[in-house]
Coordinates of C-alpha atoms and ligand atoms in Angstrom, one line a residue:
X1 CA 85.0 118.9 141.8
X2 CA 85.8 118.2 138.2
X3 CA 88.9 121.0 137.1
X4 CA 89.1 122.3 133.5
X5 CA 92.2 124.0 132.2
X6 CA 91.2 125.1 128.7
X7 CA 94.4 126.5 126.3
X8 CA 95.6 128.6 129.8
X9 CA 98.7 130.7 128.8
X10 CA 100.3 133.4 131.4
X11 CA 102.8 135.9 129.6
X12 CA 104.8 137.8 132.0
X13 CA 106.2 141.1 130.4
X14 CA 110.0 141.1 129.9
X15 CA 111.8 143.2 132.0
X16 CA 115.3 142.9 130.7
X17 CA 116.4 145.8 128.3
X18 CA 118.1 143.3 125.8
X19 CA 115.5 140.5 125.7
X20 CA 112.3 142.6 125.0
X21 CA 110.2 139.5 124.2
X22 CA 107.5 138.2 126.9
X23 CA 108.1 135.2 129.3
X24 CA 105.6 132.7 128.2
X25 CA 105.5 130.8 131.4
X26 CA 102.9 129.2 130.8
X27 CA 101.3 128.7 127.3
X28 CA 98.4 126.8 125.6
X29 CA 97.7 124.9 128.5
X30 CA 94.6 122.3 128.2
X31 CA 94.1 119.7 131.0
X32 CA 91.2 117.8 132.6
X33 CA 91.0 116.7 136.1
X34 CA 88.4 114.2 136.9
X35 CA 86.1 115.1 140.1
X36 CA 88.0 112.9 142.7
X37 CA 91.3 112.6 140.9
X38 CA 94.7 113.4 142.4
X39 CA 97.0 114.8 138.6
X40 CA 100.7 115.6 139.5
X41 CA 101.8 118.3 137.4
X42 CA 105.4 117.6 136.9
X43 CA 108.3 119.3 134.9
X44 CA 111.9 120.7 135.6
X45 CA 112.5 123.7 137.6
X46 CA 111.1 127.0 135.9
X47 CA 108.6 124.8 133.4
X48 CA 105.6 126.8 134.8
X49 CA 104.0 124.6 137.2
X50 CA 103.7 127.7 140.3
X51 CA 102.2 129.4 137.5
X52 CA 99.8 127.0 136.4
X53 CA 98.5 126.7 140.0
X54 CA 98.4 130.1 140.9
X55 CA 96.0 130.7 138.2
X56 CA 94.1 128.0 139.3
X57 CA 94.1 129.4 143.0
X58 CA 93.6 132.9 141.4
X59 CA 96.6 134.3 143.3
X60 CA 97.7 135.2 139.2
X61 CA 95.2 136.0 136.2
X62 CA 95.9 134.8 132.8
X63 CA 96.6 136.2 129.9
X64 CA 94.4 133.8 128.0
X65 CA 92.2 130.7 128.1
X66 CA 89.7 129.6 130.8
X67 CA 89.7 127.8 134.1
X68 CA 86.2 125.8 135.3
X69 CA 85.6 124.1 138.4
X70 CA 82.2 121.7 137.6
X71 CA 80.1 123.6 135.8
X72 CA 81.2 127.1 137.2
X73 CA 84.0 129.4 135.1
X74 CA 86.3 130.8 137.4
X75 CA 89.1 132.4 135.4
X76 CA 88.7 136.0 137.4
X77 CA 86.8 135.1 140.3
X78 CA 89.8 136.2 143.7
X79 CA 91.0 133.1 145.3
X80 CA 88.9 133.3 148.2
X81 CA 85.6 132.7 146.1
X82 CA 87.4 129.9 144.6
X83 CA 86.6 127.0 147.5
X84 CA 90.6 126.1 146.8
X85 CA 92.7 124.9 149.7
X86 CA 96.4 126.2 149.3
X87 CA 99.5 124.1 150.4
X88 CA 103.2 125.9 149.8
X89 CA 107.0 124.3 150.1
X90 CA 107.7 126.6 152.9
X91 CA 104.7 125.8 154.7
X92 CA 104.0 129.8 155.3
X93 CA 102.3 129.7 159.1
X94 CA 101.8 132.5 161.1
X95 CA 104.3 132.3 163.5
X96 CA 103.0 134.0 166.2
X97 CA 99.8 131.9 165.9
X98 CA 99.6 128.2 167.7
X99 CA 99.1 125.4 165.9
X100 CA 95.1 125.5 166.8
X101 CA 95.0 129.2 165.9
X102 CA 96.7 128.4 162.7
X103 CA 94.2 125.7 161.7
X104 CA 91.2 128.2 162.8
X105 CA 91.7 131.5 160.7
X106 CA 90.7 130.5 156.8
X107 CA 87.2 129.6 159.4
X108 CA 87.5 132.8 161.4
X109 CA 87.9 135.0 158.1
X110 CA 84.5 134.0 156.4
X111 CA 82.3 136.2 156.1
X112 CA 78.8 137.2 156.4
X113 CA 76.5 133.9 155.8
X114 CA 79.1 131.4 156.0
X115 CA 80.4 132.5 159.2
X116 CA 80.7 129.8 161.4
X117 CA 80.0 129.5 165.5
X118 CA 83.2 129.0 167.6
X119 CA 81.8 125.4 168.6
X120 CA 81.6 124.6 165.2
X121 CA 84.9 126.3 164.0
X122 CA 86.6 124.5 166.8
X123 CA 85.0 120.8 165.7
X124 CA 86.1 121.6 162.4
X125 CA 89.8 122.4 163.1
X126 CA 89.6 119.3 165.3
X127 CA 88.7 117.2 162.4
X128 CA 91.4 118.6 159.8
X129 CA 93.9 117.9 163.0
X130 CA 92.9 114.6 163.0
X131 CA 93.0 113.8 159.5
X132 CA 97.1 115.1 159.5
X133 CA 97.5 113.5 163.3
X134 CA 98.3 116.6 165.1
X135 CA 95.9 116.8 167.8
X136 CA 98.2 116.7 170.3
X137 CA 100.5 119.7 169.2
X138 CA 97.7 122.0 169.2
X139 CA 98.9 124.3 171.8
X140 CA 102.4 124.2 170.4
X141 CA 104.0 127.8 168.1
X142 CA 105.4 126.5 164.5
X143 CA 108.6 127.7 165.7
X144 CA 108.0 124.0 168.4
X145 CA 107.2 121.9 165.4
X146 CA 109.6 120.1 163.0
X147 CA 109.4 120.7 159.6
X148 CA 107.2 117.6 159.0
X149 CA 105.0 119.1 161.9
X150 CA 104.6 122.6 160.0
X151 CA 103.7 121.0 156.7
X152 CA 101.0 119.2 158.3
X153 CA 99.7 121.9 160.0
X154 CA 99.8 123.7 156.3
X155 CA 98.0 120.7 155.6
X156 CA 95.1 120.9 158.1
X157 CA 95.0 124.7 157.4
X158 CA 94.5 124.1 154.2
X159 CA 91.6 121.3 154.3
X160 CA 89.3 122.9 157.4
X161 CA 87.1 124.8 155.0
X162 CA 86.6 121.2 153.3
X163 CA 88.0 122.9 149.9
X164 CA 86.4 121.9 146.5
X165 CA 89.9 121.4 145.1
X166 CA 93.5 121.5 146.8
X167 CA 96.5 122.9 145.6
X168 CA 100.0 121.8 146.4
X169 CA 103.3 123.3 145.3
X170 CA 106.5 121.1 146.2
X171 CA 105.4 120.6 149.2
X172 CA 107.4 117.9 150.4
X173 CA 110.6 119.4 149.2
X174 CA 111.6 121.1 152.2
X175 CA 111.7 117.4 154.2
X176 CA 114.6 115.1 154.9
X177 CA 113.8 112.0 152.5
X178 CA 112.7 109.6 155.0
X179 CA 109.9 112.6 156.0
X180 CA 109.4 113.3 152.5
X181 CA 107.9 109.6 151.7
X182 CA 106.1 109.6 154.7
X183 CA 104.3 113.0 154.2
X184 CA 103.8 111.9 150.4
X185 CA 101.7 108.5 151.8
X186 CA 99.9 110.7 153.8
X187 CA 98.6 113.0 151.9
X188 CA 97.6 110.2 149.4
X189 CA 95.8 108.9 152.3
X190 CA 94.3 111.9 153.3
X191 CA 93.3 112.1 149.4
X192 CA 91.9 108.8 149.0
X193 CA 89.5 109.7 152.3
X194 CA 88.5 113.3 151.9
X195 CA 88.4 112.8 147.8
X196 CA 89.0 116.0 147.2
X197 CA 90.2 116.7 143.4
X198 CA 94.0 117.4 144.4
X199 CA 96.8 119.1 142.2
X200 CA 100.0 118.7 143.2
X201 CA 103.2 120.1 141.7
X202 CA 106.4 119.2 141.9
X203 CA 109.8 118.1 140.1
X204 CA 110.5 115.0 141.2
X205 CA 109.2 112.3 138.9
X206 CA 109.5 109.6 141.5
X207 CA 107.2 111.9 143.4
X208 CA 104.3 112.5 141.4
X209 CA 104.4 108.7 139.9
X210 CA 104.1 107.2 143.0
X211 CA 101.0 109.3 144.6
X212 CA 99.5 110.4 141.3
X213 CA 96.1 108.9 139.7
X214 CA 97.2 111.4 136.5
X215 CA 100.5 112.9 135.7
X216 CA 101.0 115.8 133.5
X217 CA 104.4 116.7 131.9
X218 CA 105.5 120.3 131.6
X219 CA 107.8 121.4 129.9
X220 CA 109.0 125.4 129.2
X221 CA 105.0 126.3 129.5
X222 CA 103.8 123.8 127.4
X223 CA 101.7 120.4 128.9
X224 CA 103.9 117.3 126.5
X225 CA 101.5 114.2 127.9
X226 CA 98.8 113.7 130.7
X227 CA 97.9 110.0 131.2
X228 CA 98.0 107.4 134.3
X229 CA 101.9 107.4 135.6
X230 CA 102.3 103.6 134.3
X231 CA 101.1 104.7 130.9
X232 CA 103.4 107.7 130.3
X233 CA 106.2 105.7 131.7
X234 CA 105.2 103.0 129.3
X235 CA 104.0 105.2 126.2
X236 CA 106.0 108.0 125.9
X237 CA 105.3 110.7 123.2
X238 CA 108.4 112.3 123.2
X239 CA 112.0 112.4 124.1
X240 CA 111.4 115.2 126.5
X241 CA 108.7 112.6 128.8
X242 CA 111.1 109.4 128.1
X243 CA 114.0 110.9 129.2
X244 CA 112.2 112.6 132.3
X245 CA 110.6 109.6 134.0
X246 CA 112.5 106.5 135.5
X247 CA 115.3 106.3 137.7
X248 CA 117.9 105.5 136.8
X249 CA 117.4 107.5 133.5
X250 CA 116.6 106.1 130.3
X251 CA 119.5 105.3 127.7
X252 CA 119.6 107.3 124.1
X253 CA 121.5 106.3 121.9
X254 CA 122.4 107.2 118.1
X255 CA 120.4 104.7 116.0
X256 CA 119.5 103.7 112.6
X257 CA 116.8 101.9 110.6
X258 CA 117.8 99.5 107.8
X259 CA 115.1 97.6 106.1
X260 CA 113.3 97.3 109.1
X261 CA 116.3 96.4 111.7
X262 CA 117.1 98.7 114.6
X263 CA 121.3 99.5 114.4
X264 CA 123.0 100.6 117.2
X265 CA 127.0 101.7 116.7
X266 CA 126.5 99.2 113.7
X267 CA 125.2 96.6 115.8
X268 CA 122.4 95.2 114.6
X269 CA 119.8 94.9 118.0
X270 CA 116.6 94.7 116.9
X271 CA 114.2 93.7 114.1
X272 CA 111.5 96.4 114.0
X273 CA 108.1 95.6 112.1
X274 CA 106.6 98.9 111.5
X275 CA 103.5 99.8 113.0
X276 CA 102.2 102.7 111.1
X277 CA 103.1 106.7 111.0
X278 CA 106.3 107.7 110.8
X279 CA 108.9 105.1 109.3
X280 CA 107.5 103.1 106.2
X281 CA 108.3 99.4 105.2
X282 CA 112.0 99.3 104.6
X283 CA 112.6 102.4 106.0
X284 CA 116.3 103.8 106.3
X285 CA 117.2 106.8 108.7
X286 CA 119.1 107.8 112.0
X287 CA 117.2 108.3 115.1
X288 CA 117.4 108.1 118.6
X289 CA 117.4 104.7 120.6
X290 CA 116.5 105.0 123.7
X291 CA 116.1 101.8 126.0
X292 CA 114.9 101.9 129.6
X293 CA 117.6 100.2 132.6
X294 CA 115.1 97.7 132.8
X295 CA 115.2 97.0 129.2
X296 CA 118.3 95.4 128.9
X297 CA 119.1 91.8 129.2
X298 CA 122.5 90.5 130.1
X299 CA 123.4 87.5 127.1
X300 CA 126.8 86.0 125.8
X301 CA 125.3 86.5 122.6
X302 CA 123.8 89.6 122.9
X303 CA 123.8 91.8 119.8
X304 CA 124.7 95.1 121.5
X305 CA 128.0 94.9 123.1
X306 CA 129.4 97.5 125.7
X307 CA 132.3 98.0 127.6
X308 CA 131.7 97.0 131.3
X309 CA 132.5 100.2 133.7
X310 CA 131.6 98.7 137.0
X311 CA 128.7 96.9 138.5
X312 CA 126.6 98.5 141.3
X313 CA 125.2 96.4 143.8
X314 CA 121.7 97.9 144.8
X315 CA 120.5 94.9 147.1
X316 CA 117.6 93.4 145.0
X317 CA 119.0 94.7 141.8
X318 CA 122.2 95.2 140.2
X319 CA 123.3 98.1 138.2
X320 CA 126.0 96.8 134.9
X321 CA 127.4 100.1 134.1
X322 CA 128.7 100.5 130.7
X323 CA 130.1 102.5 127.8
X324 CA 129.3 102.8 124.3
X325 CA 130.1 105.2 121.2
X326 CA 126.3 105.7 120.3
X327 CA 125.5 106.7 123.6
X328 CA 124.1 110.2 124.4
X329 CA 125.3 110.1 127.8
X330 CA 128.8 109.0 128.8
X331 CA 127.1 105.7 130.6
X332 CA 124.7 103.3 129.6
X333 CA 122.9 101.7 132.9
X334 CA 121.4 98.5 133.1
X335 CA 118.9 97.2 135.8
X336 CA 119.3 93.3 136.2
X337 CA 117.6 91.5 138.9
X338 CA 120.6 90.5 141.5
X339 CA 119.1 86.9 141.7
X340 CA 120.3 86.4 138.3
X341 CA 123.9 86.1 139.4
X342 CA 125.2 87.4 135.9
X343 CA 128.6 87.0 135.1
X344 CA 129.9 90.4 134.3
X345 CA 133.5 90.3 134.5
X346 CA 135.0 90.9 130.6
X347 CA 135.8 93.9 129.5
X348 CA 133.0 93.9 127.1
X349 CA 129.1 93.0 128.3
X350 CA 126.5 91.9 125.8
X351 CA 123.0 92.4 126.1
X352 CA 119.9 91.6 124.3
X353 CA 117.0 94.3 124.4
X354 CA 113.4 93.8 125.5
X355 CA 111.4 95.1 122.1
X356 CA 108.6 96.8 124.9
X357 CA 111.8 99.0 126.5
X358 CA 112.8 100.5 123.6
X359 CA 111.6 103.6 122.5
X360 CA 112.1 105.5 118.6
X361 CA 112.2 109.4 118.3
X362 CA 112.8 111.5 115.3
X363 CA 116.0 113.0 115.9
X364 CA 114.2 116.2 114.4
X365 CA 111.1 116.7 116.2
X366 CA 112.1 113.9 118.8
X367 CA 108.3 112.5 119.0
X368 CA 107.8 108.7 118.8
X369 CA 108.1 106.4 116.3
X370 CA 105.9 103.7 116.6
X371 CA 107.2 100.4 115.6
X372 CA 106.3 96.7 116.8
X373 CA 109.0 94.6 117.6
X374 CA 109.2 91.4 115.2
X375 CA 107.9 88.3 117.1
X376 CA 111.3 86.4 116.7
X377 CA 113.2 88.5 118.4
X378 CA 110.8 88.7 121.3
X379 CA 111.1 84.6 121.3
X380 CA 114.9 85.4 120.9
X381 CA 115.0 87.7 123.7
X382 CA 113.1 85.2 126.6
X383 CA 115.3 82.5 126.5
X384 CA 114.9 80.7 129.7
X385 CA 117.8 81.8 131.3
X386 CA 117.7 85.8 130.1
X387 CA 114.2 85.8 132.0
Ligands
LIG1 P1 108.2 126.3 138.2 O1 107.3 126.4 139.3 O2 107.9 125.2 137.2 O3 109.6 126.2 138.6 P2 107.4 129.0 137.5 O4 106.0 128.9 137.2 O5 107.8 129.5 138.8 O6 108.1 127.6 137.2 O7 108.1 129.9 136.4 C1 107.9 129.7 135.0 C2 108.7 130.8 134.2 O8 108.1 132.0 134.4 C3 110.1 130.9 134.6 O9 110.9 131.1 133.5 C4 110.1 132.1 135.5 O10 111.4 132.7 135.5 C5 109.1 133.0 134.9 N1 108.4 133.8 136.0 C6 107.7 133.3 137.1 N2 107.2 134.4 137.8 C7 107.5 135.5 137.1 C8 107.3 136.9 137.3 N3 106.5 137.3 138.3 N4 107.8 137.8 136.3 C9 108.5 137.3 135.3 N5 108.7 136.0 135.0 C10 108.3 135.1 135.9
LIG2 MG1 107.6 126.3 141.4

């Protein structure tokens, strides 16, 4: 089922006596989801995600715009008319219910022509217990289960009725870690097999990269960039999405644009040929600089020069910690590949900077500048033993 958010915008009214102005939670909201498709909708805490998919499940209307599912509007039809399965971070059983019982009311609820024999209610739960792998806890009270357990049972609930589209809000984030990347391969698998278009919301950008066909970044109600998670990481429109995605987080710094060079803290670290929009030929003005861990290559040479912090040892990479007047944050962090054996001991460190890494803003509206590195400094930067 193909899902159409067209310019969806939820106002709560303000409650406070001081601040009289509405909460726009969500506002101007206009995604696609193709039939199939599992989008992560991603964005800090409070950015409107809940929002966003309660009006899709129709637990919430909205104060404007439209929501289709295929060819059908169903802005203000009631969730249960909807053909939406709903999967929540505190899993929400009935606790007095087993496991089986669980899995069988959304089937023992429907009414009138879709009501279903108890044979065939019973198959079904089978076959949504399977998919999660819980057939053999289906005598068992939540309160027996661990909290894995519960969310698959949520799961299973949630998928019985075969749902045209299913909703999920954080729902790994009550799981220990190890759990939570389980859980999140499952329900890609169970995804990938049922195909059911899947929207799943949470915070954690490591999260919704690593399971999502689509991401969308939220931010205070307002959708900044949808695309595959490789292209937003890659392409980012805006500080807001840069600075969002990638662990560790990418490095800003103060910069400035001379006559087509790239300065950072004076240093002069990259020769920028402009590619359209935004800075002209020659161009001179401060921005931001911000260049992914990853971008950074450790060189005697190096034009930007830091002083070394520490060095963490993360197994298959290291981490050269840094400092540096232009930076935003009070440590630059660079991602070199351990097998390089870099000699990091001075107290300054001097890298080179791979031209696809680094990323322009205007330090007013903080969206992209495009530029395209100059070819030399590319050749400059893969000298055979920076690569
Ligand atoms: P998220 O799920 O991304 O953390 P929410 O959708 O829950 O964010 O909330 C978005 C914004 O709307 C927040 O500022 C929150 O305080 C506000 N909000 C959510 N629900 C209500 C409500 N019922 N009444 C007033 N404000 C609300
Ligand atoms: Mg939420």
């Amino acid at each position: 089922m193909e899902v159409i958010l067209q310019n969806l915008t939820k106002k709560y009214p303000s409650r406070g006596k001081k601040l009289r102005e509405d909460v726009i939670a969500v506002n101007d909201l206009t995604i696609h989801i193709p039939d199939g498709k599992l989008m992560g909708l991603l964005g800090p805490s409070g950015c409107g995600k809940s929002t966003t998919l309660n009006l899709i499940s129709g637990l919430q209307k909205p104060t404007g715009g439209k929501i289709i599912f295929g060819d059908q509007e169903v802005t203000y039809l009631p969730p249960e008319s909807r053909g939406i399965g709903l999967v929540f971070q505190n899993y929400a059983l009935y606790p007095h219910l087993t496991v089986k019982q669980n899995i069988l009311f959304p089937l023992e609820n429907l009414k009138g022509k879709s009501r279903l024999f108890k044979t065939e209610m019973l198959k079904k739960a089978c076959e949504a217990a399977a998919l999660v792998q819980i057939e053999d806890l289906m005598d068992r009270k939540p309160g027996e289960l661990s909290g894995g357990q519960q969310q698959r049972v949520a799961i299973a609930r949630a998928l019985v009725k075969m749902p045209g589209v299913l909703l999920l809000d954080e729902p790994l984030s009550n799981l220990d870690a190890r759990l939570r990347l389980q859980t999140r391969e499952e329900i890609r698998r169970i995804q990938k097999e049922t195909k059911i278009t899947t929207i799943f919301v949470t915070h954690d950008q490591e999260e919704a990269m690593s399971i999502s066909d689509l991401i969308a970044v939220m931010n205070a109600g307002v959708v900044q960039q949808t695309g595959s998670p490789q292209d937003v990481y890659d392409n980012p429109d805006n500080l807001f999405v840069a600075r969002f995605l990638g662990t560790p987080p990418i490095n800003v710094f103060e910069g400035q644009v001379k006559n087509g060079t790239l300065y950072i803290g004076g240093d002069p670290v990259l020769d920028l040929v402009h590619a359209g929009g935004g800075l002209s030929e020659g161009a001179f003005g401060q921005v931001y600089a911000a260049v992914r861990p990853e971008g950074f290559i450790l060189s005697e040479n190096g034009p930007l020069a830091c002083r070394l912090s520490g060095v963490e040892v993360m197994g298959r990479d290291i981490t050269v910690v840094s400092t540096n007047k232009a930076s935003l944050a009070p440590k630059v962090r660079a991602v070199i590949s351990a097998e390089r054996q870099a000699d990091v001991s001075g107290p300054l460190v001097r890298f080179s900077l791979r031209p696809a890494k680094v990323f322009l803003f205007d330090k007013n509206t903080e969206k992209r500048i495009p530029f395209q590195a100059a070819i030399r400094q590319q050749i400059g930067a893969c000298h055979e033993t920076h690569l």
